[in-house]
Amino acid sequence: MNYLNKKSVEDINVFEKKVLLRCDFNVPLDKNGNISNTKRIDDSLQTICYLIKNNAKTIIISHLGRPNGSKKAELSLKPIADYLTKILNVNVKFISDDIKNIFPEDFDSLKNGEIALLENIRFYKEEPLNDLDFAKKLASFADVFVNDAFGTAHRAHASTEGVAKLLPSVCGFLIKNEVNVLCRILNNPERPFLAILGGSKVSDKIGVINNLIDKVDTLIIAGGMSYTFLNALGYSIGNSIFEADKISLATDIITKAKDLNVKLILPVDNVVGKEFSANTDSLIVDSDSIPEGYIGLDIGPKSERLFSDIIKNSRTILWNGPVGVFEWEKFRHGTLKIAQAIANSRAVSVVGGGDSSAAISLLELDKGISHLSTGGGATLAFLEGKSLPAIDALDDK
Ligand code: AMP
């Protein structure tokens, strides 16, 4: 897969063309239905503004939440149309009609530089089924297709992969940028290259570990999955989260790292709790002294210092997944320290995943990170070396 060879919106003529633009406006909403974080919309503005400036007539499609094929008022894209109208200072025409009742002529009144936004595309069961007739209907609205929804690129849906096969199709700036950054760190990183992988399960990250092990100089494995690795090395891990059926995978990775001369680093100490709960009593213990019955919930101060030193001496850093139970204030210290160390480093830094990005935002460290990836599952799939069907379907240069 050579995604660097995909055409982008700059490689085609969009002047006065009807452009179908797939965005990822899957933003969090508060209990009153207001957008609580606009980052995903803001990250799409470069492509939208480019299309406005180039006199295109833009018809935007997005999903929001999981309506599972039915119309749910609380997951309407209307608040997003209002936000776009305000921030772009152009009237964004919100089209709430059922797709069945929308026809290509309905967009003839759209003037050059104007924007229409269709209702939540996941209100239709045909979308995740990648239904051909549904994709044909969407394709009939426009002359060209621009995909800028990196967050859904690992899924072959009608509005991503289906429609791309039916129209001249290119990527927008957001996808182009994600692909450029991720390809650069995977193929040509400045060394030393450090990957820090956290999160709960080995099973979720094993594909990424396997794909990165021969590319990195150092691999830090922390968070819940580190206990399976510590156990594979013979440590007692109390009642820490642990996947018995992944012990042999962990052993293989440890051996592979040795063979490849990759430094595989695990936490040397841990904050452990009596119970798996937010305010449980806790202790700090070395990794070889986790008491019977206790649960590892965060890395300890020695690990924080060790990891921070490695971060300081790296030139490329990839971070995915928290090193502790980040949701609970008492056990998020380690993750916040890692976020700080990465933001303070001079390395090219790429951060992906909900909790890692949340740690960066919580401390307002965004400026210290070279690239905050917008894709969760899509970024992981890319890092696993899997192809992304929605990008595969775009035209090559
Ligand atoms: P992931 O989505 O794979 O990046 O995993 C994120 C989840 O890992 C978060 O919900 C964390 O609470 C969880 N996690 C991190 N460290 C631990 C731990 N030591 N024990 C249990 N869960 C953890």
CSV table of C-alpha atoms and ligand atoms in Angstrom, one decimal:
chain,number,residue,atom,x,y,z
A,1,MET,CA,0.0,0.0,0.0
A,2,ASN,CA,1.4,3.3,-1.1
A,3,TYR,CA,-0.8,6.0,0.4
A,4,LEU,CA,1.7,8.7,-0.3
A,5,ASN,CA,0.8,8.2,-3.9
A,6,LYS,CA,-2.9,9.0,-3.5
A,7,LYS,CA,-4.3,12.1,-5.2
A,8,SER,CA,-5.3,14.9,-2.9
A,9,VAL,CA,-7.8,17.7,-3.4
A,10,GLU,CA,-5.0,19.9,-4.8
A,11,ASP,CA,-4.4,17.4,-7.6
A,12,ILE,CA,-7.8,17.9,-9.2
A,13,ASN,CA,-9.9,20.7,-10.5
A,14,VAL,CA,-12.8,21.6,-8.1
A,15,PHE,CA,-13.6,25.0,-9.6
A,16,GLU,CA,-17.4,25.4,-9.7
A,17,LYS,CA,-17.7,21.6,-9.3
A,18,LYS,CA,-20.1,19.8,-7.0
A,19,VAL,CA,-17.9,18.1,-4.4
A,20,LEU,CA,-19.1,15.4,-2.1
A,21,LEU,CA,-16.9,15.8,1.1
A,22,ARG,CA,-16.9,13.0,3.7
A,23,CYS,CA,-15.8,14.5,7.1
A,24,ASP,CA,-15.6,13.0,10.6
A,25,PHE,CA,-17.7,15.3,12.7
A,26,ASN,CA,-18.1,12.6,15.4
A,27,VAL,CA,-17.7,15.1,18.2
A,28,PRO,CA,-18.6,14.6,21.9
A,29,LEU,CA,-22.0,16.2,22.9
A,30,ASP,CA,-22.9,17.3,26.5
A,31,LYS,CA,-26.2,16.3,28.1
A,32,ASN,CA,-27.8,19.4,26.6
A,33,GLY,CA,-26.8,18.4,23.1
A,34,ASN,CA,-24.1,21.0,22.8
A,35,ILE,CA,-20.7,20.2,21.2
A,36,SER,CA,-18.3,19.8,24.1
A,37,ASN,CA,-15.1,19.6,22.0
A,38,THR,CA,-14.9,20.9,18.5
A,39,LYS,CA,-11.4,19.6,17.6
A,40,ARG,CA,-12.7,17.1,15.0
A,41,ILE,CA,-14.6,19.8,13.2
A,42,ASP,CA,-11.8,22.3,13.5
A,43,ASP,CA,-9.4,19.8,12.0
A,44,SER,CA,-11.6,19.6,8.9
A,45,LEU,CA,-11.6,23.3,8.2
A,46,GLN,CA,-8.5,23.4,6.0
A,47,THR,CA,-10.2,21.3,3.4
A,48,ILE,CA,-13.6,23.0,3.7
A,49,CYS,CA,-12.0,26.5,3.4
A,50,TYR,CA,-10.0,25.3,0.4
A,51,LEU,CA,-13.2,24.2,-1.3
A,52,ILE,CA,-14.9,27.5,-0.5
A,53,LYS,CA,-11.9,29.5,-1.8
A,54,ASN,CA,-11.9,27.4,-5.0
A,55,ASN,CA,-15.6,28.1,-5.7
A,56,ALA,CA,-16.7,24.5,-5.2
A,57,LYS,CA,-20.3,23.7,-4.3
A,58,THR,CA,-19.6,21.4,-1.3
A,59,ILE,CA,-22.0,18.7,0.0
A,60,ILE,CA,-20.8,17.4,3.3
A,61,ILE,CA,-21.5,14.0,4.8
A,62,SER,CA,-20.6,12.8,8.3
A,63,HIS,CA,-21.6,10.4,11.0
A,64,LEU,CA,-22.2,11.2,14.7
A,65,GLY,CA,-22.4,8.6,17.4
A,66,ARG,CA,-24.0,5.2,17.0
A,67,PRO,CA,-27.6,5.6,15.9
A,68,ASN,CA,-27.5,2.0,14.4
A,69,GLY,CA,-29.5,2.7,11.3
A,70,SER,CA,-32.4,4.7,12.9
A,71,LYS,CA,-33.1,8.4,13.1
A,72,LYS,CA,-32.3,9.7,16.6
A,73,ALA,CA,-33.0,13.4,17.2
A,74,GLU,CA,-30.2,13.6,19.8
A,75,LEU,CA,-27.6,12.6,17.2
A,76,SER,CA,-28.7,15.1,14.5
A,77,LEU,CA,-25.9,17.1,12.8
A,78,LYS,CA,-27.9,20.3,13.1
A,79,PRO,CA,-25.7,21.7,15.9
A,80,ILE,CA,-22.7,21.1,13.7
A,81,ALA,CA,-24.3,23.0,10.8
A,82,ASP,CA,-24.9,25.9,13.2
A,83,TYR,CA,-21.2,25.7,14.4
A,84,LEU,CA,-19.9,25.7,10.9
A,85,THR,CA,-22.1,28.6,9.9
A,86,LYS,CA,-20.7,30.6,12.8
A,87,ILE,CA,-17.1,29.7,12.3
A,88,LEU,CA,-17.0,29.9,8.5
A,89,ASN,CA,-19.2,32.9,8.2
A,90,VAL,CA,-21.1,31.3,5.3
A,91,ASN,CA,-24.6,29.9,5.5
A,92,VAL,CA,-24.3,26.1,5.8
A,93,LYS,CA,-27.6,24.7,4.4
A,94,PHE,CA,-28.6,21.8,6.6
A,95,ILE,CA,-30.6,19.2,4.7
A,96,SER,CA,-32.5,17.0,7.1
A,97,ASP,CA,-34.6,15.2,4.4
A,98,ASP,CA,-34.3,11.5,4.1
A,99,ILE,CA,-31.7,10.5,1.5
A,100,LYS,CA,-34.4,8.7,-0.5
A,101,ASN,CA,-36.1,12.1,-1.1
A,102,ILE,CA,-33.0,14.0,-2.1
A,103,PHE,CA,-32.2,14.3,-5.8
A,104,PRO,CA,-29.2,15.7,-7.7
A,105,GLU,CA,-31.3,18.7,-8.9
A,106,ASP,CA,-31.8,19.7,-5.3
A,107,PHE,CA,-28.2,20.9,-5.3
A,108,ASP,CA,-28.5,23.0,-8.4
A,109,SER,CA,-29.4,26.0,-6.3
A,110,LEU,CA,-26.1,25.6,-4.4
A,111,LYS,CA,-23.9,28.6,-5.4
A,112,ASN,CA,-20.2,28.5,-5.9
A,113,GLY,CA,-18.5,28.5,-2.5
A,114,GLU,CA,-21.6,27.4,-0.7
A,115,ILE,CA,-22.0,24.4,1.6
A,116,ALA,CA,-24.7,21.9,2.3
A,117,LEU,CA,-24.6,19.4,5.2
A,118,LEU,CA,-26.6,16.2,5.0
A,119,GLU,CA,-28.1,14.6,8.1
A,120,ASN,CA,-26.2,11.9,10.1
A,121,ILE,CA,-25.3,9.3,7.5
A,122,ARG,CA,-25.5,6.5,10.1
A,123,PHE,CA,-29.2,7.1,10.4
A,124,TYR,CA,-29.3,4.7,7.4
A,125,LYS,CA,-28.7,1.0,7.8
A,126,GLU,CA,-27.3,0.9,4.3
A,127,GLU,CA,-24.3,3.0,5.3
A,128,PRO,CA,-22.3,0.4,7.4
A,129,LEU,CA,-23.5,-2.4,5.0
A,130,ASN,CA,-21.7,-0.5,2.1
A,131,ASP,CA,-24.9,-0.9,0.1
A,132,LEU,CA,-24.2,-0.2,-3.6
A,133,ASP,CA,-27.5,1.5,-4.4
A,134,PHE,CA,-27.1,3.8,-1.4
A,135,ALA,CA,-23.5,4.6,-2.5
A,136,LYS,CA,-24.8,5.3,-6.1
A,137,LYS,CA,-27.4,7.7,-4.7
A,138,LEU,CA,-24.7,9.6,-2.8
A,139,ALA,CA,-22.5,9.6,-5.8
A,140,SER,CA,-25.3,11.0,-8.0
A,141,PHE,CA,-25.2,14.3,-6.0
A,142,ALA,CA,-21.7,15.3,-7.1
A,143,ASP,CA,-18.9,15.4,-9.7
A,144,VAL,CA,-16.1,14.4,-7.4
A,145,PHE,CA,-15.6,12.9,-4.0
A,146,VAL,CA,-13.2,14.1,-1.4
A,147,ASN,CA,-12.6,11.9,1.7
A,148,ASP,CA,-11.2,13.7,4.8
A,149,ALA,CA,-12.7,11.3,7.4
A,150,PHE,CA,-9.5,9.6,8.7
A,151,GLY,CA,-11.3,8.3,11.8
A,152,THR,CA,-13.5,6.0,9.7
A,153,ALA,CA,-10.9,5.1,7.1
A,154,HIS,CA,-10.5,1.5,8.4
A,155,ARG,CA,-14.2,0.9,7.6
A,156,ALA,CA,-15.6,0.1,4.2
A,157,HIS,CA,-18.9,2.0,4.4
A,158,ALA,CA,-21.1,3.4,1.6
A,159,SER,CA,-20.0,7.0,2.2
A,160,THR,CA,-16.3,6.2,2.5
A,161,GLU,CA,-15.3,3.2,0.3
A,162,GLY,CA,-18.5,2.6,-1.7
A,163,VAL,CA,-18.8,6.1,-3.1
A,164,ALA,CA,-15.0,6.4,-3.8
A,165,LYS,CA,-15.4,3.6,-6.3
A,166,LEU,CA,-18.1,5.5,-8.2
A,167,LEU,CA,-16.6,9.0,-8.6
A,168,PRO,CA,-13.2,10.6,-9.2
A,169,SER,CA,-12.0,10.4,-5.6
A,170,VAL,CA,-9.2,12.1,-3.7
A,171,CYS,CA,-8.2,12.8,-0.1
A,172,GLY,CA,-8.5,16.1,1.8
A,173,PHE,CA,-5.8,17.8,3.8
A,174,LEU,CA,-6.5,16.0,7.0
A,175,ILE,CA,-6.1,12.5,5.6
A,176,LYS,CA,-3.1,13.6,3.6
A,177,ASN,CA,-1.4,15.0,6.7
A,178,GLU,CA,-2.2,11.9,8.8
A,179,VAL,CA,-0.8,9.6,6.1
A,180,ASN,CA,2.3,11.7,5.6
A,181,VAL,CA,3.1,11.8,9.3
A,182,LEU,CA,2.4,8.1,10.0
A,183,CYS,CA,4.3,7.0,6.9
A,184,ARG,CA,7.2,9.1,7.8
A,185,ILE,CA,7.6,7.7,11.3
A,186,LEU,CA,7.1,4.1,10.2
A,187,ASN,CA,9.4,4.3,7.1
A,188,ASN,CA,11.9,6.9,7.9
A,189,PRO,CA,12.0,7.9,11.5
A,190,GLU,CA,14.8,10.0,13.0
A,191,ARG,CA,16.6,7.8,15.5
A,192,PRO,CA,16.4,6.8,18.3
A,193,PHE,CA,12.8,5.9,17.7
A,194,LEU,CA,10.7,5.2,20.8
A,195,ALA,CA,7.2,3.7,20.9
A,196,ILE,CA,5.2,3.8,24.2
A,197,LEU,CA,2.3,1.5,24.2
A,198,GLY,CA,-0.2,1.5,27.0
A,199,GLY,CA,-3.8,0.5,27.5
A,200,SER,CA,-5.6,-2.4,29.0
A,201,LYS,CA,-5.1,-5.4,26.7
A,202,VAL,CA,-2.3,-7.2,24.9
A,203,SER,CA,-4.9,-8.5,22.5
A,204,ASP,CA,-5.8,-5.0,21.4
A,205,LYS,CA,-2.2,-3.9,20.8
A,206,ILE,CA,-0.4,-7.1,19.7
A,207,GLY,CA,-0.8,-6.2,16.0
A,208,VAL,CA,0.9,-2.8,16.6
A,209,ILE,CA,3.6,-4.3,18.7
A,210,ASN,CA,4.4,-6.9,16.1
A,211,ASN,CA,4.5,-4.3,13.3
A,212,LEU,CA,6.7,-1.9,15.3
A,213,ILE,CA,9.1,-4.2,16.9
A,214,ASP,CA,11.5,-4.2,14.0
A,215,LYS,CA,11.2,-0.5,13.4
A,216,VAL,CA,11.8,1.0,16.8
A,217,ASP,CA,15.0,1.3,18.9
A,218,THR,CA,13.1,1.2,22.2
A,219,LEU,CA,9.6,-0.1,23.1
A,220,ILE,CA,8.0,0.8,26.4
A,221,ILE,CA,5.1,-1.4,27.3
A,222,ALA,CA,3.0,-0.1,30.2
A,223,GLY,CA,-0.5,0.1,31.5
A,224,GLY,CA,-2.7,-3.0,32.0
A,225,MET,CA,-0.9,-5.0,29.4
A,226,SER,CA,2.5,-4.7,31.0
A,227,TYR,CA,1.4,-7.2,33.7
A,228,THR,CA,1.1,-10.0,31.2
A,229,PHE,CA,4.7,-9.2,30.1
A,230,LEU,CA,5.9,-9.0,33.8
A,231,ASN,CA,4.2,-12.4,34.4
A,232,ALA,CA,5.9,-13.9,31.3
A,233,LEU,CA,9.2,-12.8,32.9
A,234,GLY,CA,8.3,-14.7,36.1
A,235,TYR,CA,7.1,-11.8,38.3
A,236,SER,CA,4.1,-12.2,40.7
A,237,ILE,CA,1.5,-9.6,39.6
A,238,GLY,CA,-1.1,-10.0,42.4
A,239,ASN,CA,-4.6,-9.5,41.0
A,240,SER,CA,-3.5,-7.1,38.2
A,241,ILE,CA,-5.2,-7.4,34.8
A,242,PHE,CA,-3.7,-10.3,33.0
A,243,GLU,CA,-4.3,-12.4,29.8
A,244,ALA,CA,-3.2,-16.0,30.5
A,245,ASP,CA,-3.7,-16.9,26.8
A,246,LYS,CA,-1.3,-14.1,25.7
A,247,ILE,CA,1.7,-15.2,27.8
A,248,SER,CA,3.3,-17.1,24.9
A,249,LEU,CA,2.8,-14.0,22.7
A,250,ALA,CA,4.4,-11.8,25.3
A,251,THR,CA,7.3,-14.3,25.6
A,252,ASP,CA,7.7,-14.3,21.8
A,253,ILE,CA,7.9,-10.5,21.8
A,254,ILE,CA,10.5,-10.5,24.6
A,255,THR,CA,12.6,-12.9,22.6
A,256,LYS,CA,12.1,-11.0,19.3
A,257,ALA,CA,13.2,-7.8,21.0
A,258,LYS,CA,16.4,-9.4,22.2
A,259,ASP,CA,17.1,-10.9,18.8
A,260,LEU,CA,16.6,-7.5,17.1
A,261,ASN,CA,18.5,-5.6,19.7
A,262,VAL,CA,15.5,-3.5,20.6
A,263,LYS,CA,15.3,-2.3,24.2
A,264,LEU,CA,12.0,-3.5,25.6
A,265,ILE,CA,11.2,-1.6,28.8
A,266,LEU,CA,8.5,-2.5,31.3
A,267,PRO,CA,7.5,-0.5,34.5
A,268,VAL,CA,10.0,-1.0,37.3
A,269,ASP,CA,7.5,0.1,39.9
A,270,ASN,CA,3.8,0.5,40.2
A,271,VAL,CA,1.0,2.1,42.1
A,272,VAL,CA,-1.1,-0.8,43.3
A,273,GLY,CA,-4.5,-0.8,44.8
A,274,LYS,CA,-6.4,-3.2,47.1
A,275,GLU,CA,-9.4,-3.1,44.8
A,276,PHE,CA,-10.2,-2.1,41.2
A,277,SER,CA,-12.0,1.1,42.2
A,278,ALA,CA,-11.3,4.9,42.0
A,279,ASN,CA,-10.5,5.6,45.6
A,280,THR,CA,-9.0,2.3,46.8
A,281,ASP,CA,-6.1,2.4,49.2
A,282,SER,CA,-2.8,2.3,47.3
A,283,LEU,CA,0.9,1.6,47.7
A,284,ILE,CA,3.9,2.1,45.6
A,285,VAL,CA,5.9,-1.1,45.0
A,286,ASP,CA,8.7,-2.3,42.8
A,287,SER,CA,7.6,-4.7,40.0
A,288,ASP,CA,9.2,-7.6,41.7
A,289,SER,CA,7.3,-7.0,45.0
A,290,ILE,CA,3.6,-6.7,44.1
A,291,PRO,CA,1.8,-8.0,47.1
A,292,GLU,CA,-0.6,-10.9,46.8
A,293,GLY,CA,-4.1,-9.6,46.0
A,294,TYR,CA,-3.1,-6.1,45.0
A,295,ILE,CA,-3.8,-4.7,41.5
A,296,GLY,CA,-1.4,-2.6,39.4
A,297,LEU,CA,-3.3,0.6,38.5
A,298,ASP,CA,-0.5,3.1,37.5
A,299,ILE,CA,3.3,3.3,37.0
A,300,GLY,CA,5.3,4.4,40.0
A,301,PRO,CA,7.7,7.3,40.4
A,302,LYS,CA,10.8,5.3,39.4
A,303,SER,CA,9.1,4.3,36.2
A,304,GLU,CA,8.1,7.8,35.5
A,305,ARG,CA,11.7,9.0,35.8
A,306,LEU,CA,13.0,6.0,33.7
A,307,PHE,CA,10.5,6.6,31.0
A,308,SER,CA,11.0,10.4,31.0
A,309,ASP,CA,14.8,9.9,30.6
A,310,ILE,CA,14.2,7.6,27.6
A,311,ILE,CA,11.7,10.1,26.1
A,312,LYS,CA,14.3,13.0,26.6
A,313,ASN,CA,16.9,11.0,24.6
A,314,SER,CA,14.6,10.0,21.7
A,315,ARG,CA,14.3,11.8,18.4
A,316,THR,CA,11.0,10.2,17.3
A,317,ILE,CA,8.2,9.2,19.7
A,318,LEU,CA,5.0,7.4,19.1
A,319,TRP,CA,2.6,7.2,22.0
A,320,ASN,CA,-0.6,5.2,22.2
A,321,GLY,CA,-2.6,4.3,25.3
A,322,PRO,CA,-2.5,5.4,29.0
A,323,VAL,CA,0.1,3.9,31.4
A,324,GLY,CA,-2.5,3.6,34.1
A,325,VAL,CA,-6.2,3.8,34.8
A,326,PHE,CA,-6.4,7.3,33.4
A,327,GLU,CA,-10.2,7.7,34.1
A,328,TRP,CA,-9.5,7.8,37.9
A,329,GLU,CA,-7.7,10.9,39.1
A,330,LYS,CA,-5.8,8.9,41.7
A,331,PHE,CA,-4.2,6.7,39.1
A,332,ARG,CA,-3.6,9.2,36.2
A,333,HIS,CA,-0.3,10.7,37.5
A,334,GLY,CA,1.9,8.4,35.4
A,335,THR,CA,0.0,9.1,32.2
A,336,LEU,CA,0.2,12.9,32.8
A,337,LYS,CA,4.0,12.7,33.5
A,338,ILE,CA,4.5,10.9,30.2
A,339,ALA,CA,2.4,13.5,28.4
A,340,GLN,CA,4.5,16.2,29.9
A,341,ALA,CA,7.8,14.5,29.1
A,342,ILE,CA,6.8,14.1,25.5
A,343,ALA,CA,5.5,17.6,25.1
A,344,ASN,CA,8.8,18.9,26.6
A,345,SER,CA,11.0,16.8,24.4
A,346,ARG,CA,12.4,18.0,21.1
A,347,ALA,CA,11.5,14.8,19.3
A,348,VAL,CA,9.0,14.4,16.5
A,349,SER,CA,6.1,13.2,18.5
A,350,VAL,CA,2.9,11.5,17.3
A,351,VAL,CA,0.2,10.8,19.8
A,352,GLY,CA,-2.9,8.6,19.0
A,353,GLY,CA,-5.7,7.2,21.0
A,354,GLY,CA,-8.5,8.7,23.2
A,355,ASP,CA,-6.9,8.7,26.6
A,356,SER,CA,-3.4,9.7,25.5
A,357,SER,CA,-4.9,12.7,23.6
A,358,ALA,CA,-7.1,13.5,26.6
A,359,ALA,CA,-4.0,13.6,28.8
A,360,ILE,CA,-2.4,16.1,26.4
A,361,SER,CA,-5.5,18.2,26.2
A,362,LEU,CA,-6.0,18.1,30.0
A,363,LEU,CA,-2.6,19.7,30.5
A,364,GLU,CA,-3.0,22.0,27.5
A,365,LEU,CA,0.1,20.5,26.0
A,366,ASP,CA,-1.1,20.3,22.4
A,367,LYS,CA,1.5,22.8,21.1
A,368,GLY,CA,4.3,20.5,22.4
A,369,ILE,CA,3.1,17.6,20.2
A,370,SER,CA,4.1,17.4,16.5
A,371,HIS,CA,1.0,15.4,15.5
A,372,LEU,CA,-2.1,14.5,17.5
A,373,SER,CA,-3.8,11.8,15.4
A,374,THR,CA,-7.5,12.2,14.8
A,375,GLY,CA,-8.1,8.4,14.3
A,376,GLY,CA,-8.5,5.9,17.1
A,377,GLY,CA,-9.2,2.5,15.3
A,378,ALA,CA,-7.9,3.9,12.0
A,379,THR,CA,-4.5,5.0,13.5
A,380,LEU,CA,-4.1,1.6,15.2
A,381,ALA,CA,-4.9,-0.2,12.0
A,382,PHE,CA,-2.4,1.9,10.1
A,383,LEU,CA,0.3,1.2,12.8
A,384,GLU,CA,-0.5,-2.5,12.5
A,385,GLY,CA,0.4,-2.3,8.8
A,386,LYS,CA,-3.2,-3.1,7.8
A,387,SER,CA,-4.6,-1.4,4.7
A,388,LEU,CA,-7.4,1.1,5.2
A,389,PRO,CA,-10.2,0.4,2.7
A,390,ALA,CA,-11.5,4.0,2.4
A,391,ILE,CA,-8.0,5.2,1.4
A,392,ASP,CA,-7.3,2.2,-0.8
A,393,ALA,CA,-10.3,3.2,-2.9
A,394,LEU,CA,-9.0,6.7,-3.6
A,395,ASP,CA,-7.4,7.5,-7.0
A,396,ASP,CA,-3.6,7.1,-7.4
A,397,LYS,CA,-1.6,10.0,-8.9
B,1,AMP,P1,-6.8,1.3,25.2
B,1,AMP,O1,-8.2,1.8,24.7
B,1,AMP,O2,-6.4,0.0,24.7
B,1,AMP,O3,-5.8,2.4,24.9
B,1,AMP,O4,-6.9,1.2,26.7
B,1,AMP,C1,-7.3,2.2,27.5
B,1,AMP,C2,-7.7,1.7,28.8
B,1,AMP,O5,-6.7,1.0,29.5
B,1,AMP,C3,-8.3,2.7,29.8
B,1,AMP,O6,-9.6,2.5,30.0
B,1,AMP,C4,-7.4,2.5,31.1
B,1,AMP,O7,-8.2,2.6,32.2
B,1,AMP,C5,-6.9,1.1,30.9
B,1,AMP,N1,-5.8,0.7,31.7
B,1,AMP,C6,-4.6,1.3,31.7
B,1,AMP,N2,-3.8,0.8,32.7
B,1,AMP,C7,-4.5,-0.1,33.3
B,1,AMP,C8,-4.3,-1.0,34.4
B,1,AMP,N3,-3.1,-1.0,35.0
B,1,AMP,N4,-5.3,-1.9,34.7
B,1,AMP,C9,-6.4,-1.9,34.1
B,1,AMP,N5,-6.7,-1.1,33.1
B,1,AMP,C10,-5.8,-0.2,32.7
